[in-house]
PDB file of C-alpha atoms in Angstrom:
ATOM      1  CA  MET Q   1       0.000   0.000   0.000  1.00 87.00           C
ATOM      2  CA  LYS Q   2       1.252   3.464  -0.890  1.00 93.00           C
ATOM      3  CA  GLN Q   3       0.951   6.210   1.740  1.00 95.00           C
ATOM      4  CA  ILE Q   4       1.551   9.921   1.160  1.00 97.00           C
ATOM      5  CA  PHE Q   5       3.378  11.643   4.025  1.00 98.00           C
ATOM      6  CA  TYR Q   6       4.447  15.197   4.819  1.00 98.00           C
ATOM      7  CA  LYS Q   7       7.442  16.342   6.835  1.00 98.00           C
ATOM      8  CA  TYR Q   8       6.928  19.473   8.979  1.00 98.00           C
ATOM      9  CA  GLN Q   9       9.132  21.285  11.455  1.00 98.00           C
ATOM     10  CA  GLY Q  10       8.494  23.861  14.176  1.00 98.00           C
ATOM     11  CA  THR Q  11      11.700  25.537  15.386  1.00 98.00           C
ATOM     12  CA  GLY Q  12      13.593  22.325  14.629  1.00 98.00           C
ATOM     13  CA  ASN Q  13      11.118  19.937  16.248  1.00 97.00           C
ATOM     14  CA  ASP Q  14      10.295  17.749  13.215  1.00 98.00           C
ATOM     15  CA  PHE Q  15       7.359  15.461  12.526  1.00 98.00           C
ATOM     16  CA  ILE Q  16       5.942  13.069   9.968  1.00 98.00           C
ATOM     17  CA  LEU Q  17       2.330  14.127   9.208  1.00 98.00           C
ATOM     18  CA  ILE Q  18      -0.170  11.732   7.654  1.00 98.00           C
ATOM     19  CA  ASP Q  19      -3.751  12.444   6.602  1.00 98.00           C
ATOM     20  CA  ASN Q  20      -5.506   9.456   8.193  1.00 98.00           C
ATOM     21  CA  ARG Q  21      -9.114  10.543   7.771  1.00 98.00           C
ATOM     22  CA  SER Q  22      -9.645   7.371   5.752  1.00 96.00           C
ATOM     23  CA  LYS Q  23      -8.208   5.310   8.679  1.00 96.00           C
ATOM     24  CA  THR Q  24      -5.845   3.346   6.436  1.00 94.00           C
ATOM     25  CA  PHE Q  25      -2.613   3.850   8.390  1.00 96.00           C
ATOM     26  CA  PRO Q  26      -1.826   0.940  10.753  1.00 94.00           C
ATOM     27  CA  ASP Q  27      -1.711   3.055  13.913  1.00 90.00           C
ATOM     28  CA  ASN Q  28      -1.314   0.023  16.177  1.00 92.00           C
ATOM     29  CA  ASN Q  29       2.029  -0.873  14.566  1.00 95.00           C
ATOM     30  CA  ARG Q  30       4.566   0.695  16.938  1.00 95.00           C
ATOM     31  CA  VAL Q  31       7.480  -0.952  15.148  1.00 97.00           C
ATOM     32  CA  LEU Q  32       6.473   0.766  11.897  1.00 97.00           C
ATOM     33  CA  VAL Q  33       6.133   4.174  13.581  1.00 97.00           C
ATOM     34  CA  SER Q  34       9.552   3.796  15.189  1.00 97.00           C
ATOM     35  CA  LYS Q  35      11.096   2.715  11.873  1.00 97.00           C
ATOM     36  CA  LEU Q  36       9.642   5.695  10.001  1.00 97.00           C
ATOM     37  CA  CYS Q  37      10.960   8.090  12.660  1.00 98.00           C
ATOM     38  CA  ASN Q  38      14.446   6.543  12.603  1.00 97.00           C
ATOM     39  CA  ARG Q  39      16.952   9.026  11.186  1.00 96.00           C
ATOM     40  CA  ARG Q  40      19.143   6.366   9.553  1.00 96.00           C
ATOM     41  CA  PHE Q  41      16.669   3.757   8.337  1.00 95.00           C
ATOM     42  CA  GLY Q  42      13.497   5.823   7.904  1.00 96.00           C
ATOM     43  CA  ILE Q  43      12.305   9.335   7.141  1.00 97.00           C
ATOM     44  CA  GLY Q  44      13.624  10.681  10.432  1.00 97.00           C
ATOM     45  CA  ALA Q  45      11.543  12.680  12.902  1.00 98.00           C
ATOM     46  CA  ASP Q  46      10.936  13.455  16.572  1.00 97.00           C
ATOM     47  CA  GLY Q  47       7.450  11.992  16.198  1.00 97.00           C
ATOM     48  CA  LEU Q  48       4.670  10.883  13.862  1.00 98.00           C
ATOM     49  CA  ILE Q  49       1.250  12.555  13.792  1.00 98.00           C
ATOM     50  CA  LEU Q  50      -2.006  11.305  12.315  1.00 98.00           C
ATOM     51  CA  LEU Q  51      -4.683  13.826  11.360  1.00 98.00           C
ATOM     52  CA  GLU Q  52      -8.072  12.154  11.758  1.00 98.00           C
ATOM     53  CA  GLU Q  53     -11.769  12.986  11.740  1.00 98.00           C
ATOM     54  CA  SER Q  54     -13.295  14.374  14.950  1.00 97.00           C
ATOM     55  CA  SER Q  55     -16.956  14.362  15.933  1.00 95.00           C
ATOM     56  CA  ASN Q  56     -16.767  17.613  17.910  1.00 96.00           C
ATOM     57  CA  SER Q  57     -14.069  19.709  16.230  1.00 98.00           C
ATOM     58  CA  ASP Q  58     -12.320  20.364  12.911  1.00 98.00           C
ATOM     59  CA  PHE Q  59      -9.949  17.408  13.248  1.00 98.00           C
ATOM     60  CA  LYS Q  60      -8.221  15.091  15.693  1.00 98.00           C
ATOM     61  CA  MET Q  61      -4.467  14.926  16.283  1.00 98.00           C
ATOM     62  CA  VAL Q  62      -2.968  11.552  17.265  1.00 97.00           C
ATOM     63  CA  TYR Q  63       0.691  11.827  18.266  1.00 97.00           C
ATOM     64  CA  PHE Q  64       3.330   9.099  18.549  1.00 97.00           C
ATOM     65  CA  ASN Q  65       6.825   9.511  19.977  1.00 95.00           C
ATOM     66  CA  SER Q  66       9.744   8.436  17.814  1.00 96.00           C
ATOM     67  CA  ASP Q  67       9.972   5.212  19.849  1.00 94.00           C
ATOM     68  CA  GLY Q  68       6.466   4.271  18.643  1.00 95.00           C
ATOM     69  CA  SER Q  69       4.599   4.982  21.886  1.00 92.00           C
ATOM     70  CA  GLU Q  70       1.493   7.181  21.873  1.00 90.00           C
ATOM     71  CA  SER Q  71       2.345  10.360  23.720  1.00 86.00           C
ATOM     72  CA  THR Q  72       0.889  13.152  25.780  1.00 90.00           C
ATOM     73  CA  LEU Q  73       0.459  16.573  24.149  1.00 95.00           C
ATOM     74  CA  CYS Q  74       3.235  17.850  21.882  1.00 96.00           C
ATOM     75  CA  GLY Q  75       2.990  21.634  21.519  1.00 97.00           C
ATOM     76  CA  ASN Q  76       5.132  22.009  18.404  1.00 98.00           C
ATOM     77  CA  GLY Q  77       3.526  18.899  16.930  1.00 98.00           C
ATOM     78  CA  ALA Q  78       0.110  20.444  17.495  1.00 98.00           C
ATOM     79  CA  ARG Q  79       1.206  23.665  15.806  1.00 98.00           C
ATOM     80  CA  CYS Q  80       2.537  21.683  12.829  1.00 98.00           C
ATOM     81  CA  THR Q  81      -0.740  19.752  12.645  1.00 98.00           C
ATOM     82  CA  VAL Q  82      -2.653  23.042  12.455  1.00 98.00           C
ATOM     83  CA  ALA Q  83      -0.414  24.123   9.556  1.00 98.00           C
ATOM     84  CA  PHE Q  84      -1.027  20.734   7.906  1.00 98.00           C
ATOM     85  CA  ALA Q  85      -4.796  21.100   8.321  1.00 98.00           C
ATOM     86  CA  ALA Q  86      -4.593  24.503   6.630  1.00 98.00           C
ATOM     87  CA  GLN Q  87      -2.587  22.999   3.774  1.00 98.00           C
ATOM     88  CA  LEU Q  88      -5.244  20.298   3.330  1.00 98.00           C
ATOM     89  CA  GLY Q  89      -7.970  22.969   3.236  1.00 98.00           C
ATOM     90  CA  ILE Q  90      -9.683  21.660   6.375  1.00 98.00           C
ATOM     91  CA  ILE Q  91      -9.295  25.047   8.081  1.00 98.00           C
ATOM     92  CA  THR Q  92      -8.438  28.600   7.099  1.00 97.00           C
ATOM     93  CA  SER Q  93      -7.128  30.976   9.773  1.00 96.00           C
ATOM     94  CA  LYS Q  94      -8.702  29.610  12.970  1.00 98.00           C
ATOM     95  CA  THR Q  95      -9.518  26.172  14.305  1.00 98.00           C
ATOM     96  CA  LYS Q  96     -10.723  24.068  17.204  1.00 98.00           C
ATOM     97  CA  PHE Q  97      -9.211  20.595  17.250  1.00 98.00           C
ATOM     98  CA  GLU Q  98      -8.980  17.528  19.450  1.00 98.00           C
ATOM     99  CA  ALA Q  99      -5.750  16.266  21.069  1.00 96.00           C
ATOM    100  CA  ILE Q 100      -5.085  13.636  23.713  1.00 95.00           C
ATOM    101  CA  ASP Q 101      -5.665  16.187  26.506  1.00 95.00           C
ATOM    102  CA  GLY Q 102      -8.891  17.585  25.063  1.00 95.00           C
ATOM    103  CA  LEU Q 103      -9.908  20.443  22.773  1.00 97.00           C
ATOM    104  CA  HIS Q 104      -7.567  23.273  21.765  1.00 98.00           C
ATOM    105  CA  LEU Q 105      -8.042  26.528  19.880  1.00 98.00           C
ATOM    106  CA  ALA Q 106      -5.406  27.747  17.435  1.00 98.00           C
ATOM    107  CA  SER Q 107      -4.828  30.263  14.665  1.00 98.00           C
ATOM    108  CA  ILE Q 108      -2.418  30.499  11.733  1.00 98.00           C
ATOM    109  CA  LYS Q 109      -1.091  33.521   9.868  1.00 96.00           C
ATOM    110  CA  ASP Q 110       1.958  33.675   7.569  1.00 92.00           C
ATOM    111  CA  GLU Q 111       3.347  30.330   8.841  1.00 91.00           C
ATOM    112  CA  ILE Q 112       3.074  31.490  12.473  1.00 98.00           C
ATOM    113  CA  VAL Q 113       0.818  29.184  14.450  1.00 98.00           C
ATOM    114  CA  SER Q 114      -0.536  30.272  17.829  1.00 98.00           C
ATOM    115  CA  LEU Q 115      -1.833  27.478  20.031  1.00 98.00           C
ATOM    116  CA  GLU Q 116      -4.002  27.889  23.119  1.00 98.00           C
ATOM    117  CA  MET Q 117      -2.751  25.597  25.864  1.00 98.00           C
ATOM    118  CA  HIS Q 118      -4.764  24.345  28.827  1.00 97.00           C
ATOM    119  CA  ASP Q 119      -4.725  26.281  32.114  1.00 97.00           C
ATOM    120  CA  VAL Q 120      -1.984  25.515  34.634  1.00 98.00           C
ATOM    121  CA  GLN Q 121      -2.910  25.705  38.297  1.00 96.00           C
ATOM    122  CA  GLU Q 122      -0.232  23.673  40.044  1.00 96.00           C
ATOM    123  CA  ILE Q 123       3.499  24.461  39.887  1.00 97.00           C
ATOM    124  CA  GLN Q 124       5.695  22.576  42.328  1.00 97.00           C
ATOM    125  CA  THR Q 125       8.799  24.528  43.322  1.00 96.00           C
ATOM    126  CA  PHE Q 126      11.888  23.061  44.963  1.00 96.00           C
ATOM    127  CA  ASP Q 127      15.356  24.372  45.797  1.00 93.00           C
ATOM    128  CA  SER Q 128      16.895  23.033  42.589  1.00 93.00           C
ATOM    129  CA  HIS Q 129      13.992  22.912  40.141  1.00 97.00           C
ATOM    130  CA  SER Q 130      10.291  23.291  39.402  1.00 98.00           C
ATOM    131  CA  PHE Q 131       7.821  20.720  38.122  1.00 97.00           C
ATOM    132  CA  LEU Q 132       4.566  21.306  36.229  1.00 97.00           C
ATOM    133  CA  ASP Q 133       2.353  19.769  33.567  1.00 97.00           C
ATOM    134  CA  THR Q 134       1.596  21.783  30.423  1.00 97.00           C
ATOM    135  CA  GLY Q 135      -0.024  18.895  28.560  1.00 95.00           C
ATOM    136  CA  SER Q 136       3.152  16.888  29.198  1.00 95.00           C
ATOM    137  CA  PRO Q 137       5.165  16.736  32.455  1.00 96.00           C
ATOM    138  CA  HIS Q 138       8.210  19.016  32.718  1.00 97.00           C
ATOM    139  CA  HIS Q 139      11.158  19.318  35.063  1.00 98.00           C
ATOM    140  CA  VAL Q 140      12.559  22.891  34.845  1.00 98.00           C
ATOM    141  CA  GLU Q 141      16.055  23.599  36.166  1.00 98.00           C
ATOM    142  CA  ILE Q 142      18.081  26.821  36.008  1.00 98.00           C
ATOM    143  CA  VAL Q 143      21.752  26.347  35.055  1.00 98.00           C
ATOM    144  CA  GLN Q 144      24.827  28.440  34.423  1.00 95.00           C
ATOM    145  CA  ASN Q 145      26.489  28.278  30.985  1.00 96.00           C
ATOM    146  CA  LEU Q 146      23.710  26.412  29.197  1.00 98.00           C
ATOM    147  CA  LYS Q 147      25.899  25.583  26.193  1.00 97.00           C
ATOM    148  CA  SER Q 148      28.211  23.434  28.312  1.00 98.00           C
ATOM    149  CA  VAL Q 149      25.468  21.291  29.896  1.00 98.00           C
ATOM    150  CA  ASP Q 150      25.550  17.600  28.969  1.00 98.00           C
ATOM    151  CA  VAL Q 151      21.819  17.501  28.243  1.00 98.00           C
ATOM    152  CA  PHE Q 152      21.753  13.861  27.152  1.00 98.00           C
ATOM    153  CA  THR Q 153      23.483  12.439  30.225  1.00 97.00           C
ATOM    154  CA  LYS Q 154      22.012  14.719  32.868  1.00 98.00           C
ATOM    155  CA  GLY Q 155      18.570  14.813  31.248  1.00 97.00           C
ATOM    156  CA  ARG Q 156      18.367  11.027  31.007  1.00 96.00           C
ATOM    157  CA  GLU Q 157      19.425  10.675  34.641  1.00 96.00           C
ATOM    158  CA  ILE Q 158      16.713  13.067  35.845  1.00 97.00           C
ATOM    159  CA  ARG Q 159      14.064  11.700  33.444  1.00 96.00           C
ATOM    160  CA  THR Q 160      14.169   8.209  34.950  1.00 89.00           C
ATOM    161  CA  GLY Q 161      15.234   9.043  38.521  1.00 89.00           C
ATOM    162  CA  ALA Q 162      13.313   9.981  41.645  1.00 86.00           C
ATOM    163  CA  PRO Q 163      10.560  11.080  41.778  1.00 90.00           C
ATOM    164  CA  TYR Q 164       9.698  10.408  38.109  1.00 94.00           C
ATOM    165  CA  TYR Q 165      10.747   6.757  37.684  1.00 85.00           C
ATOM    166  CA  GLU Q 166       9.012   4.740  34.959  1.00 83.00           C
ATOM    167  CA  ALA Q 167       6.502   7.408  33.878  1.00 86.00           C
ATOM    168  CA  GLY Q 168       9.375   9.828  33.389  1.00 92.00           C
ATOM    169  CA  SER Q 169       9.452  13.557  32.770  1.00 96.00           C
ATOM    170  CA  ASN Q 170      10.754  15.873  30.083  1.00 97.00           C
ATOM    171  CA  VAL Q 171      13.745  17.806  31.410  1.00 98.00           C
ATOM    172  CA  ASN Q 172      14.457  21.472  30.627  1.00 98.00           C
ATOM    173  CA  PHE Q 173      17.691  23.312  31.415  1.00 98.00           C
ATOM    174  CA  VAL Q 174      17.265  27.097  31.470  1.00 98.00           C
ATOM    175  CA  GLU Q 175      19.477  30.187  31.349  1.00 98.00           C
ATOM    176  CA  GLN Q 176      18.130  33.731  31.569  1.00 98.00           C
ATOM    177  CA  ILE Q 177      19.133  36.088  28.738  1.00 98.00           C
ATOM    178  CA  ASP Q 178      17.048  39.208  29.396  1.00 97.00           C
ATOM    179  CA  PRO Q 179      14.229  40.145  31.808  1.00 97.00           C
ATOM    180  CA  ASP Q 180      11.681  38.592  29.419  1.00 98.00           C
ATOM    181  CA  GLN Q 181      13.819  36.101  27.497  1.00 98.00           C
ATOM    182  CA  PHE Q 182      15.228  32.682  28.395  1.00 98.00           C
ATOM    183  CA  ALA Q 183      17.310  30.092  26.535  1.00 98.00           C
ATOM    184  CA  ILE Q 184      16.464  26.425  27.039  1.00 98.00           C
ATOM    185  CA  ARG Q 185      17.641  22.967  26.055  1.00 98.00           C
ATOM    186  CA  THR Q 186      15.315  20.009  26.482  1.00 98.00           C
ATOM    187  CA  TYR Q 187      15.663  16.264  26.912  1.00 98.00           C
ATOM    188  CA  GLU Q 188      12.422  14.663  25.711  1.00 96.00           C
ATOM    189  CA  ARG Q 189      11.063  11.360  26.942  1.00 95.00           C
ATOM    190  CA  GLY Q 190       9.856   9.147  24.096  1.00 92.00           C
ATOM    191  CA  VAL Q 191      12.566  10.594  21.866  1.00 95.00           C
ATOM    192  CA  GLU Q 192      15.078   9.783  24.639  1.00 95.00           C
ATOM    193  CA  ASP Q 193      17.454  12.493  23.502  1.00 96.00           C
ATOM    194  CA  GLU Q 194      17.833  16.246  23.281  1.00 98.00           C
ATOM    195  CA  THR Q 195      15.555  17.824  20.688  1.00 98.00           C
ATOM    196  CA  LEU Q 196      16.013  21.174  18.944  1.00 98.00           C
ATOM    197  CA  SER Q 197      12.766  22.470  20.436  1.00 98.00           C
ATOM    198  CA  CYS Q 198       9.895  21.495  22.732  1.00 98.00           C
ATOM    199  CA  GLY Q 199       6.661  23.477  22.743  1.00 98.00           C
ATOM    200  CA  THR Q 200       5.229  22.201  26.014  1.00 98.00           C
ATOM    201  CA  GLY Q 201       8.725  22.645  27.482  1.00 98.00           C
ATOM    202  CA  ALA Q 202       8.929  26.265  26.363  1.00 98.00           C
ATOM    203  CA  THR Q 203       5.501  26.831  27.910  1.00 98.00           C
ATOM    204  CA  ALA Q 204       6.550  25.166  31.159  1.00 98.00           C
ATOM    205  CA  VAL Q 205       9.731  27.246  31.365  1.00 98.00           C
ATOM    206  CA  ALA Q 206       7.891  30.536  30.790  1.00 98.00           C
ATOM    207  CA  ILE Q 207       5.356  29.774  33.526  1.00 98.00           C
ATOM    208  CA  ALA Q 208       7.962  28.426  35.965  1.00 98.00           C
ATOM    209  CA  MET Q 209      10.189  31.473  35.498  1.00 98.00           C
ATOM    210  CA  HIS Q 210       7.250  33.782  36.186  1.00 98.00           C
ATOM    211  CA  LYS Q 211       6.160  31.731  39.188  1.00 97.00           C
ATOM    212  CA  ASN Q 212       9.707  31.871  40.598  1.00 97.00           C
ATOM    213  CA  LYS Q 213       9.854  35.655  40.035  1.00 97.00           C
ATOM    214  CA  LYS Q 214      12.665  35.478  37.480  1.00 98.00           C
ATOM    215  CA  THR Q 215      10.486  37.661  35.263  1.00 98.00           C
ATOM    216  CA  SER Q 216       7.465  39.892  35.750  1.00 98.00           C
ATOM    217  CA  SER Q 217       6.442  39.794  32.088  1.00 98.00           C
ATOM    218  CA  ASN Q 218       3.443  37.807  30.868  1.00 97.00           C
ATOM    219  CA  LYS Q 219       4.841  37.635  27.321  1.00 98.00           C
ATOM    220  CA  ILE Q 220       8.098  35.703  27.264  1.00 98.00           C
ATOM    221  CA  LYS Q 221      10.473  34.744  24.452  1.00 98.00           C
ATOM    222  CA  ILE Q 222      12.004  31.298  24.687  1.00 98.00           C
ATOM    223  CA  LYS Q 223      15.172  30.711  22.663  1.00 98.00           C
ATOM    224  CA  VAL Q 224      15.358  27.022  21.759  1.00 98.00           C
ATOM    225  CA  VAL Q 225      18.184  25.431  19.796  1.00 98.00           C
ATOM    226  CA  GLY Q 226      16.091  25.552  16.609  1.00 98.00           C
ATOM    227  CA  GLY Q 227      14.723  29.099  16.862  1.00 98.00           C
ATOM    228  CA  VAL Q 228      12.495  31.289  19.042  1.00 98.00           C
ATOM    229  CA  LEU Q 229       9.054  30.614  20.513  1.00 98.00           C
ATOM    230  CA  GLU Q 230       6.813  33.063  22.364  1.00 98.00           C
ATOM    231  CA  VAL Q 231       4.608  32.236  25.341  1.00 98.00           C
ATOM    232  CA  SER Q 232       1.980  34.627  26.705  1.00 98.00           C
ATOM    233  CA  PHE Q 233      -0.486  34.122  29.556  1.00 98.00           C
ATOM    234  CA  ASP Q 234      -2.792  35.719  32.113  1.00 98.00           C
ATOM    235  CA  VAL Q 235      -2.131  35.345  35.837  1.00 97.00           C
ATOM    236  CA  SER Q 236      -4.639  35.160  38.673  1.00 94.00           C
ATOM    237  CA  LYS Q 237      -4.851  33.715  42.173  1.00 92.00           C
ATOM    238  CA  SER Q 238      -6.054  30.419  40.695  1.00 93.00           C
ATOM    239  CA  GLY Q 239      -3.061  30.069  38.375  1.00 97.00           C
ATOM    240  CA  TYR Q 240      -2.201  30.650  34.718  1.00 98.00           C
ATOM    241  CA  SER Q 241      -4.821  30.884  31.972  1.00 98.00           C
ATOM    242  CA  ASN Q 242      -5.161  32.065  28.361  1.00 98.00           C
ATOM    243  CA  ILE Q 243      -1.755  30.478  27.704  1.00 98.00           C
ATOM    244  CA  ILE Q 244      -0.697  30.922  24.067  1.00 98.00           C
ATOM    245  CA  LEU Q 245       2.326  29.239  22.457  1.00 98.00           C
ATOM    246  CA  SER Q 246       3.365  30.891  19.183  1.00 98.00           C
ATOM    247  CA  GLY Q 247       6.036  30.217  16.575  1.00 98.00           C
ATOM    248  CA  PRO Q 248       6.697  29.090  13.010  1.00 98.00           C
ATOM    249  CA  ALA Q 249       5.471  25.778  11.586  1.00 98.00           C
ATOM    250  CA  GLU Q 250       6.728  24.920   8.122  1.00 98.00           C
ATOM    251  CA  LEU Q 251       6.355  22.202   5.491  1.00 98.00           C
ATOM    252  CA  VAL Q 252       9.767  20.713   4.661  1.00 98.00           C
ATOM    253  CA  TYR Q 253       8.843  18.154   1.987  1.00 98.00           C
ATOM    254  CA  SER Q 254       6.377  15.412   1.069  1.00 98.00           C
ATOM    255  CA  GLY Q 255       6.754  11.930  -0.359  1.00 98.00           C
ATOM    256  CA  THR Q 256       5.230   8.475  -0.737  1.00 97.00           C
ATOM    257  CA  LEU Q 257       5.797   5.439   1.468  1.00 93.00           C
ATOM    258  CA  ASN Q 258       5.399   1.776   0.557  1.00 89.00           C
ATOM    259  CA  LEU Q 259       3.761   0.231   3.622  1.00 85.00           C
TER     260      LEU Q 259
END
């Protein structure tokens, strides 16, 4: 069977996108997903995303990590899926779509996709780090000299260690650049390596830095390895709401697979 695929990237976070509204892709085949995401023996990607029909929104996003496991929310993957939906003519400038954590609103203009994230009420703060869930769990740790951090080794150690264990956590290392700008590097579970960008990670860092009074701004630029994302939010006594993750989402190329 031949299968058309599309390769998208959002600030270096790259994904295989497949229009699965006809439900022909074997989504229960984890070995196949992992093979397609392999950078030496497949197309190569941080994850694979299926765009499917939804009964209560414009479309449904089904996301798989590069190891073949179905994942929690991927912010950059969601933004790329919105761009893909626009390319397919499913949406124009605005959309409501379904992801694993529920419904999301988003908009697209000139390859910039802005995604509304779910509210965050609980941020756990410790002496060395913060922990919060922005659709996926994130460990946020401030470091000195971000470029010199061994993200793979230290990130993997934290990802599987106490208190995260088998479920694991994404791990973000952060360095402040300006009052409203931070640089981050992220180790992502499921990919089990450093990625060039992480949307839910950028969101987690922005909120954690505000919560820890490292910034007073509610519009924060996050410099990832693959570019720049922007996170804005409203703050109240109950937590953080109207959280918007914005950045570019671009088609790289398309092709045909023999499944």
